[in-house]
Short mmCIF file of C-alpha atoms and ligand atoms in Angstrom, two decimals:
data_model
loop_
_atom_site.label_atom_id
_atom_site.label_comp_id
_atom_site.label_asym_id
_atom_site.label_seq_id
_atom_site.Cartn_x
_atom_site.Cartn_y
_atom_site.Cartn_z
CA MET A 29 8.71 14.32 24.32
CA SER A 30 11.37 15.12 21.72
CA TYR A 31 11.70 11.81 19.82
CA ILE A 32 9.32 9.18 18.49
CA GLU A 33 9.70 6.04 16.35
CA ILE A 34 6.71 4.57 14.53
CA PRO A 35 6.18 1.68 12.13
CA ALA A 36 4.75 2.49 8.68
CA TYR A 37 3.04 -0.64 7.36
CA ALA A 38 2.66 -1.66 3.71
CA LYS A 39 -0.72 -2.58 2.20
CA ILE A 40 -1.91 -5.16 -0.29
CA ASN A 41 -5.10 -5.07 -2.35
CA LEU A 42 -7.27 -8.14 -1.85
CA SER A 43 -9.34 -6.72 -4.73
CA LEU A 44 -9.41 -3.65 -6.94
CA ASP A 45 -12.24 -2.54 -9.20
CA VAL A 46 -12.51 0.71 -11.15
CA VAL A 47 -16.04 2.12 -11.02
CA ARG A 48 -15.58 5.13 -13.31
CA LYS A 49 -13.20 7.87 -14.38
CA ARG A 50 -13.90 11.23 -12.77
CA GLU A 51 -13.74 14.59 -14.50
CA ASP A 52 -10.59 15.52 -12.52
CA GLY A 53 -8.72 12.51 -13.99
CA TYR A 54 -8.84 10.40 -10.83
CA HIS A 55 -10.63 7.04 -10.89
CA GLU A 56 -13.41 6.05 -8.58
CA LEU A 57 -12.46 2.70 -7.09
CA LYS A 58 -13.96 -0.10 -5.06
CA MET A 59 -11.26 -2.18 -3.40
CA ILE A 60 -10.44 -4.21 -0.35
CA MET A 61 -7.23 -3.06 1.28
CA GLN A 62 -5.27 -4.97 3.86
CA THR A 63 -2.36 -3.90 6.06
CA VAL A 64 0.62 -6.30 6.20
CA SER A 65 3.47 -6.54 8.70
CA LEU A 66 6.18 -5.50 6.20
CA HIS A 67 7.03 -1.97 7.34
CA ASP A 68 9.35 1.01 7.20
CA THR A 69 10.33 2.69 10.46
CA ILE A 70 9.89 6.44 10.78
CA CYS A 71 12.00 8.27 13.38
CA LEU A 72 11.03 11.84 14.22
CA GLU A 73 13.16 14.14 16.33
CA LYS A 74 12.46 17.75 17.27
CA THR A 75 15.34 20.10 16.47
CA ARG A 76 16.02 23.61 17.72
CA GLU A 77 16.93 24.95 14.30
CA ALA A 78 13.98 25.54 12.02
CA GLY A 79 13.29 23.49 8.90
CA ILE A 80 12.74 19.88 7.90
CA HIS A 81 15.73 17.61 7.56
CA LEU A 82 15.08 14.25 5.85
CA GLU A 83 17.32 11.19 5.71
CA CYS A 84 16.44 7.88 4.12
CA SER A 85 18.27 4.55 4.37
CA ASP A 86 17.52 4.08 0.66
CA ARG A 87 19.77 6.70 -0.95
CA SER A 88 17.97 6.40 -4.28
CA LEU A 89 14.91 8.14 -2.79
CA PRO A 90 14.67 11.93 -2.90
CA ALA A 91 15.35 13.52 0.49
CA ASP A 92 13.56 16.75 -0.39
CA SER A 93 10.10 18.25 -0.82
CA THR A 94 9.19 15.66 -3.48
CA ASN A 95 9.24 12.93 -0.81
CA THR A 96 5.76 12.24 0.64
CA ALA A 97 7.20 12.14 4.19
CA TRP A 98 8.60 15.62 3.73
CA ARG A 99 5.29 16.89 2.34
CA ALA A 100 3.46 15.46 5.35
CA ALA A 101 5.83 17.19 7.77
CA GLU A 102 5.63 20.48 5.89
CA LEU A 103 1.82 20.33 5.87
CA MET A 104 1.73 19.88 9.66
CA PHE A 105 4.31 22.63 10.34
CA GLU A 106 2.48 25.15 8.17
CA ARG A 107 -1.02 24.32 9.32
CA TYR A 108 -0.29 24.20 13.05
CA GLY A 109 2.49 26.83 13.14
CA LEU A 110 4.89 24.44 14.89
CA ALA A 111 8.05 25.96 16.35
CA GLY A 112 11.61 24.75 15.71
CA GLY A 113 12.36 22.05 13.18
CA LEU A 114 12.13 18.30 12.62
CA ARG A 115 14.59 15.57 11.69
CA VAL A 116 12.85 12.74 9.83
CA ARG A 117 14.71 9.46 9.35
CA ILE A 118 13.17 6.70 7.23
CA ILE A 119 14.44 3.15 7.58
CA LYS A 120 13.14 1.84 4.27
CA ARG A 121 12.10 -1.77 3.79
CA ILE A 122 8.98 -1.44 1.60
CA PRO A 123 9.95 -1.35 -2.08
CA VAL A 124 9.27 1.87 -3.95
CA ALA A 125 6.79 2.17 -6.88
CA ALA A 126 5.67 -1.38 -6.19
CA GLY A 127 1.92 -1.19 -5.46
CA LEU A 128 2.41 -1.53 -1.70
CA ALA A 129 1.75 2.13 -0.71
CA GLY A 130 5.37 2.61 0.41
CA GLY A 131 5.28 6.39 -0.05
CA SER A 132 1.74 6.85 1.29
CA THR A 133 2.43 4.90 4.45
CA ASP A 134 5.54 6.99 5.27
CA ALA A 135 3.42 10.13 4.91
CA ALA A 136 0.70 8.62 7.12
CA ALA A 137 3.25 7.74 9.81
CA VAL A 138 4.72 11.26 9.76
CA LEU A 139 1.24 12.79 10.23
CA LYS A 140 0.47 10.43 13.12
CA GLY A 141 3.93 10.88 14.64
CA ILE A 142 3.82 14.69 14.57
CA ASN A 143 0.34 14.59 16.11
CA GLU A 144 1.79 12.68 19.07
CA LEU A 145 5.17 14.39 19.28
CA TYR A 146 3.62 17.88 19.45
CA ASP A 147 0.57 16.78 21.42
CA LEU A 148 -1.78 18.24 18.80
CA GLY A 149 -4.73 16.06 19.83
CA LEU A 150 -6.02 15.65 16.25
CA ASP A 151 -8.57 12.87 15.80
CA ILE A 152 -8.24 10.21 13.11
CA GLY A 153 -10.83 11.96 10.87
CA GLU A 154 -8.72 15.14 10.79
CA LEU A 155 -5.52 13.16 10.12
CA LYS A 156 -7.24 11.36 7.22
CA ARG A 157 -8.45 14.66 5.73
CA LEU A 158 -4.89 16.00 5.85
CA GLY A 159 -3.54 12.72 4.46
CA LEU A 160 -5.82 12.87 1.42
CA ARG A 161 -4.07 16.08 0.39
CA ILE A 162 -0.87 14.04 -0.01
CA GLY A 163 -2.26 10.95 -1.75
CA ALA A 164 -5.34 8.79 -2.28
CA ASP A 165 -3.95 5.85 -0.23
CA VAL A 166 -2.82 7.93 2.76
CA PRO A 167 -6.20 7.86 4.61
CA PHE A 168 -6.16 4.05 4.48
CA CYS A 169 -2.58 3.96 5.72
CA ILE A 170 -3.61 6.12 8.69
CA GLU A 171 -6.45 3.78 9.60
CA GLY A 172 -4.96 0.40 8.61
CA GLY A 173 -6.51 -3.06 9.07
CA THR A 174 -8.98 -4.60 6.62
CA ARG A 175 -11.11 -1.99 4.86
CA LEU A 176 -13.45 -1.57 1.92
CA ALA A 177 -12.14 1.56 0.20
CA GLU A 178 -14.33 3.59 -2.14
CA GLY A 179 -14.26 7.05 -3.72
CA ILE A 180 -10.66 7.53 -4.82
CA GLY A 181 -9.67 5.32 -1.90
CA GLU A 182 -10.58 7.62 0.98
CA ILE A 183 -14.10 6.38 1.89
CA LEU A 184 -13.29 3.57 4.28
CA THR A 185 -15.56 0.92 5.78
CA PRO A 186 -14.14 -1.47 8.38
CA LEU A 187 -14.45 -5.18 7.52
CA PRO A 188 -14.19 -8.20 9.85
CA ASP A 189 -10.72 -8.88 11.21
CA PHE A 190 -8.47 -10.71 8.74
CA SER A 191 -5.22 -10.46 10.68
CA GLY A 192 -2.64 -13.21 11.18
CA VAL A 193 -2.82 -14.68 7.65
CA ASP A 194 0.55 -15.71 6.14
CA VAL A 195 1.55 -13.67 3.10
CA VAL A 196 4.44 -13.84 0.65
CA ILE A 197 5.14 -10.81 -1.51
CA VAL A 198 7.32 -10.84 -4.61
CA ARG A 199 8.42 -7.75 -6.45
CA PRO A 200 9.49 -8.35 -10.06
CA ASP A 201 12.43 -6.22 -11.16
CA ILE A 202 10.49 -3.29 -12.60
CA ALA A 203 9.15 -0.05 -11.15
CA ILE A 204 5.61 0.96 -12.06
CA SER A 205 4.22 4.48 -12.23
CA THR A 206 0.61 4.49 -10.95
CA PRO A 207 -0.47 7.46 -13.15
CA GLN A 208 0.83 5.61 -16.22
CA VAL A 209 -1.16 2.48 -15.37
CA PHE A 210 -4.34 4.49 -14.84
CA SER A 211 -3.78 6.42 -18.07
CA ARG A 212 -3.53 3.13 -20.01
CA PHE A 213 -6.62 1.70 -18.32
CA ASP A 214 -9.54 1.32 -20.71
CA MET A 215 -12.90 0.63 -19.08
CA SER A 216 -14.30 -0.77 -22.36
CA GLN A 217 -11.77 -3.65 -22.24
CA VAL A 218 -12.99 -4.88 -18.85
CA THR A 219 -15.33 -7.89 -18.83
CA GLU A 220 -17.44 -9.07 -15.87
CA GLN A 221 -14.93 -11.91 -15.38
CA ASP A 222 -12.11 -9.43 -14.79
CA ARG A 223 -13.96 -7.70 -11.96
CA PRO A 224 -14.04 -8.79 -8.34
CA ASP A 225 -17.32 -9.76 -6.73
CA THR A 226 -16.69 -7.52 -3.73
CA GLY A 227 -19.76 -8.70 -1.77
CA GLN A 228 -18.83 -12.38 -2.10
CA LEU A 229 -15.21 -11.60 -1.28
CA ILE A 230 -16.20 -9.80 1.92
CA GLY A 231 -18.26 -12.86 2.91
CA ALA A 232 -15.38 -15.26 2.25
CA LEU A 233 -12.87 -13.08 4.14
CA ALA A 234 -15.25 -12.87 7.11
CA LYS A 235 -15.19 -16.69 7.25
CA ARG A 236 -11.39 -16.59 6.72
CA ASP A 237 -12.00 -18.99 3.84
CA ILE A 238 -8.98 -18.20 1.61
CA LYS A 239 -9.85 -20.78 -1.08
CA GLU A 240 -13.32 -19.30 -1.49
CA ALA A 241 -11.87 -15.75 -1.34
CA SER A 242 -9.40 -16.58 -4.12
CA ARG A 243 -12.32 -17.05 -6.57
CA HIS A 244 -13.37 -13.44 -6.01
CA MET A 245 -9.97 -11.78 -5.65
CA LYS A 246 -9.54 -9.76 -8.84
CA ASN A 247 -7.64 -6.61 -9.70
CA VAL A 248 -8.76 -4.94 -12.94
CA LEU A 249 -5.40 -3.14 -13.20
CA GLU A 250 -3.78 -6.53 -13.90
CA LEU A 251 -5.23 -6.06 -17.40
CA VAL A 252 -2.90 -3.11 -17.94
CA THR A 253 0.22 -4.06 -15.99
CA MET A 254 0.36 -7.74 -16.98
CA ARG A 255 -0.08 -6.99 -20.67
CA TRP A 256 2.61 -4.38 -20.41
CA HIS A 257 5.12 -6.46 -18.40
CA ASP A 258 5.16 -10.28 -18.83
CA THR A 259 7.27 -10.59 -15.71
CA VAL A 260 4.23 -9.75 -13.54
CA SER A 261 2.12 -12.66 -14.86
CA LEU A 262 5.20 -14.85 -14.56
CA ALA A 263 5.47 -13.85 -10.88
CA LYS A 264 1.80 -14.63 -10.30
CA GLY A 265 2.16 -18.04 -11.98
CA ARG A 266 5.20 -18.86 -9.84
CA MET A 267 3.41 -17.70 -6.68
CA GLU A 268 0.56 -20.13 -7.47
CA LYS A 269 3.00 -22.95 -8.27
CA ALA A 270 4.76 -22.26 -4.97
CA GLY A 271 1.53 -23.21 -3.17
CA ALA A 272 -0.41 -19.97 -2.64
CA GLU A 273 -4.10 -20.51 -1.89
CA ALA A 274 -4.76 -17.16 -3.53
CA SER A 275 -2.59 -14.69 -5.38
CA LEU A 276 -3.05 -11.26 -6.92
CA MET A 277 -1.19 -8.21 -8.12
CA SER A 278 -1.30 -5.41 -5.54
CA GLY A 279 -2.46 -1.92 -6.56
CA SER A 280 -1.07 -0.93 -9.95
CA GLY A 281 1.75 -3.45 -9.49
CA PRO A 282 4.23 -4.84 -10.08
CA SER A 283 4.20 -6.60 -6.68
CA VAL A 284 2.32 -9.88 -6.52
CA PHE A 285 1.31 -11.44 -3.23
CA GLY A 286 0.12 -14.88 -2.19
CA LEU A 287 -2.00 -15.90 0.80
CA PHE A 288 -1.02 -19.20 2.43
CA ALA A 289 -2.77 -21.81 4.55
CA ASP A 290 -0.01 -21.72 7.18
CA GLN A 291 3.42 -20.32 7.95
CA GLU A 292 5.26 -23.48 6.90
CA LYS A 293 3.76 -23.32 3.39
CA ALA A 294 4.53 -19.60 3.22
CA LEU A 295 8.16 -20.27 4.18
CA GLU A 296 8.49 -22.96 1.51
CA ALA A 297 7.14 -20.56 -1.11
CA TYR A 298 9.41 -17.76 0.14
CA THR A 299 12.42 -20.05 -0.25
CA MET A 300 11.37 -21.08 -3.76
CA LEU A 301 10.67 -17.53 -4.92
CA SER A 302 13.85 -16.13 -3.34
CA ALA A 303 15.79 -18.34 -5.75
CA TYR A 304 15.07 -15.84 -8.56
CA PRO A 305 17.86 -13.32 -7.95
CA GLN A 306 16.25 -10.55 -9.98
CA TRP A 307 13.11 -10.53 -7.81
CA GLU A 308 12.81 -9.29 -4.25
CA CYS A 309 10.76 -11.38 -1.87
CA TRP A 310 9.26 -10.89 1.61
CA ILE A 311 7.35 -12.99 4.07
CA ALA A 312 4.76 -11.24 6.22
CA LYS A 313 1.43 -11.53 7.97
CA THR A 314 -1.78 -9.56 7.57
CA VAL A 315 -2.20 -7.05 10.41
O1 LIG B 415 -3.11 10.09 -5.02
P1 LIG B 415 -1.84 9.49 -5.52
O2 LIG B 415 -0.74 10.51 -5.66
O3 LIG B 415 -1.41 8.27 -4.77
O4 LIG B 415 -2.18 8.99 -6.98
C1 LIG B 415 -1.22 8.89 -7.99
C2 LIG B 415 -1.89 8.93 -9.34
O5 LIG B 415 -2.64 7.73 -9.56
C3 LIG B 415 -2.88 10.05 -9.56
O6 LIG B 415 -2.26 11.22 -10.01
C4 LIG B 415 -3.81 9.47 -10.63
O7 LIG B 415 -3.20 9.58 -11.90
C5 LIG B 415 -3.83 7.99 -10.28
N1 LIG B 415 -5.00 7.63 -9.45
C6 LIG B 415 -6.26 7.56 -10.04
N2 LIG B 415 -7.33 7.22 -9.27
C7 LIG B 415 -7.19 6.92 -7.95
C8 LIG B 415 -5.91 6.97 -7.34
C9 LIG B 415 -4.83 7.33 -8.12
O8 LIG B 415 -6.42 7.83 -11.23
N3 LIG B 415 -8.24 6.59 -7.25
#
């Protein structure tokens, strides 16, 4: 095999709680992560000449060693002494710096793709260990589905299937830097009301009861991002007005998603939210 194409799915956070700040600066989290059908496509092609060659449909992204996809390829080439070179092409659909793990999922897809393309036979545990060296969300992106994520995001517990739920995602017109959000996060400002009840949320999701789930869907990072950028709370308000059964900011933002009772309602909301030209909007399903 000399060529492979794989989808790299985005994620949303059905909840996000910060447990504590670690000595190394990272935060210990407790969150429910969910894969959605919005995806980039990663094309990998073996080349005779050595070296990694990266191309991205979004020209504003770096096509060098600062790109997570590049770092993933480099890690695999160095660790497994792979011969020749690799052409990586990213067809980008997931917005960048948006709280949807766009960079992490490209890295995850490159790791998985190289494993197949070069017949390395690595198991998912090994791929996740490698992925963690690139970013905290990469192990989840390798596994996908509905997961409770703990530690810095790498300790994953499978939850009951929550696929096939209609989702609308809106990305207000700002880019958010995750390190900046975490550096502004102040644990002493968080009240019990701001925190998700993760146990109750897991129960509601298992019953696929979105209304009940919405009562427990909280993201403590909203405290930082929404106070910083009004447009994010505006997006959440409009998502609710557009008929979402539940809505929340994903990750450190600024993307806000809504869960809908059915596809028709999701389409109506998508049409309403697409009317704001400065915001990008997608319709998707949980995977
Ligand atoms: O691991 P990743 O590169 O995705 O994380 C980006 C930044 O987000 C980290 O450098 C850190 O500042 C912050 N972060 C954190 N705690 C986490 C995950 C990320 O503080 N669990």
